[in-house]
């Protein structure tokens, strides 16, 4: 069961990173991003998303 929880958390995190990263690149290319974003915060955001989805999975499959 632990493997399923970890796999679900990784899938959600990967999906968010892929969609969020692609959306940022497209918005930046279109000139919609007015300020320069510090990319060091992106892995931190993905880590927080992973921890949240892991916790939700632990509660869900309890």
PDB file of C-alpha atoms in Angstrom:
ATOM      1  CA  UNK A   1       0.000   0.000   0.000  1.00  0.00           C
ATOM      2  CA  UNK A   2       2.914   2.315   0.735  1.00  0.00           C
ATOM      3  CA  UNK A   3       4.130   1.848  -2.835  1.00  0.00           C
ATOM      4  CA  UNK A   4       0.734   2.935  -4.196  1.00  0.00           C
ATOM      5  CA  UNK A   5       0.703   6.060  -2.019  1.00  0.00           C
ATOM      6  CA  UNK A   6       4.218   7.041  -3.086  1.00  0.00           C
ATOM      7  CA  UNK A   7       3.458   6.345  -6.733  1.00  0.00           C
ATOM      8  CA  UNK A   8       0.304   8.497  -6.619  1.00  0.00           C
ATOM      9  CA  UNK A   9       2.196  11.343  -4.944  1.00  0.00           C
ATOM     10  CA  UNK A  10       4.946  11.176  -7.568  1.00  0.00           C
ATOM     11  CA  UNK A  11       2.443  11.170 -10.425  1.00  0.00           C
ATOM     12  CA  UNK A  12       0.652  14.245  -9.094  1.00  0.00           C
ATOM     13  CA  UNK A  13       3.934  16.063  -8.482  1.00  0.00           C
ATOM     14  CA  UNK A  14       5.295  15.173 -11.915  1.00  0.00           C
ATOM     15  CA  UNK A  15       2.059  16.260 -13.585  1.00  0.00           C
ATOM     16  CA  UNK A  16       1.999  19.570 -11.754  1.00  0.00           C
ATOM     17  CA  UNK A  17       5.652  20.193 -12.588  1.00  0.00           C
ATOM     18  CA  UNK A  18       5.142  19.365 -16.254  1.00  0.00           C
ATOM     19  CA  UNK A  19       1.979  21.453 -16.669  1.00  0.00           C
ATOM     20  CA  UNK A  20       3.220  24.315 -14.493  1.00  0.00           C
ATOM     21  CA  UNK A  21       6.607  24.465 -16.179  1.00  0.00           C
ATOM     22  CA  UNK A  22       5.105  24.359 -19.655  1.00  0.00           C
ATOM     23  CA  UNK A  23       2.539  27.037 -18.736  1.00  0.00           C
ATOM     24  CA  UNK A  24       5.320  29.286 -17.438  1.00  0.00           C
ATOM     25  CA  UNK A  25       7.403  28.858 -20.604  1.00  0.00           C
ATOM     26  CA  UNK A  26       4.421  29.644 -22.827  1.00  0.00           C
ATOM     27  CA  UNK A  27       3.371  32.646 -20.738  1.00  0.00           C
ATOM     28  CA  UNK A  28       6.946  33.952 -20.711  1.00  0.00           C
ATOM     29  CA  UNK A  29       7.250  33.548 -24.487  1.00  0.00           C
ATOM     30  CA  UNK A  30       3.971  35.412 -24.968  1.00  0.00           C
ATOM     31  CA  UNK A  31       5.182  38.258 -22.750  1.00  0.00           C
ATOM     32  CA  UNK A  32       2.569  37.667 -20.048  1.00  0.00           C
ATOM     33  CA  UNK A  33       5.114  37.363 -17.227  1.00  0.00           C
ATOM     34  CA  UNK A  34       5.857  40.877 -15.999  1.00  0.00           C
ATOM     35  CA  UNK A  35       8.608  39.981 -13.527  1.00  0.00           C
ATOM     36  CA  UNK A  36      11.482  37.516 -13.474  1.00  0.00           C
ATOM     37  CA  UNK A  37      10.658  34.453 -11.398  1.00  0.00           C
ATOM     38  CA  UNK A  38      13.257  32.867  -9.159  1.00  0.00           C
ATOM     39  CA  UNK A  39      13.407  29.278 -10.408  1.00  0.00           C
ATOM     40  CA  UNK A  40      14.852  28.043  -7.107  1.00  0.00           C
ATOM     41  CA  UNK A  41      11.340  28.215  -5.660  1.00  0.00           C
ATOM     42  CA  UNK A  42       9.953  25.735  -8.203  1.00  0.00           C
ATOM     43  CA  UNK A  43      11.589  22.611  -6.688  1.00  0.00           C
ATOM     44  CA  UNK A  44      10.462  23.822  -3.273  1.00  0.00           C
ATOM     45  CA  UNK A  45       6.903  24.099  -4.553  1.00  0.00           C
ATOM     46  CA  UNK A  46       7.117  20.596  -5.987  1.00  0.00           C
ATOM     47  CA  UNK A  47       8.397  19.289  -2.644  1.00  0.00           C
ATOM     48  CA  UNK A  48       5.465  20.860  -0.819  1.00  0.00           C
ATOM     49  CA  UNK A  49       3.046  19.377  -3.359  1.00  0.00           C
ATOM     50  CA  UNK A  50       4.655  15.957  -2.895  1.00  0.00           C
ATOM     51  CA  UNK A  51       4.342  16.137   0.896  1.00  0.00           C
ATOM     52  CA  UNK A  52       0.711  17.237   0.690  1.00  0.00           C
ATOM     53  CA  UNK A  53      -0.264  14.502  -1.762  1.00  0.00           C
ATOM     54  CA  UNK A  54       1.620  11.932   0.310  1.00  0.00           C
ATOM     55  CA  UNK A  55      -0.266  13.013   3.447  1.00  0.00           C
ATOM     56  CA  UNK A  56      -3.581  12.921   1.579  1.00  0.00           C
ATOM     57  CA  UNK A  57      -2.746   9.431   0.338  1.00  0.00           C
ATOM     58  CA  UNK A  58      -1.934   8.246   3.855  1.00  0.00           C
ATOM     59  CA  UNK A  59      -5.269   9.541   5.108  1.00  0.00           C
ATOM     60  CA  UNK A  60      -7.141   8.204   2.097  1.00  0.00           C
ATOM     61  CA  UNK A  61      -5.762   4.648   2.293  1.00  0.00           C
ATOM     62  CA  UNK A  62      -5.803   4.378   6.088  1.00  0.00           C
TER      63      UNK A  62
END
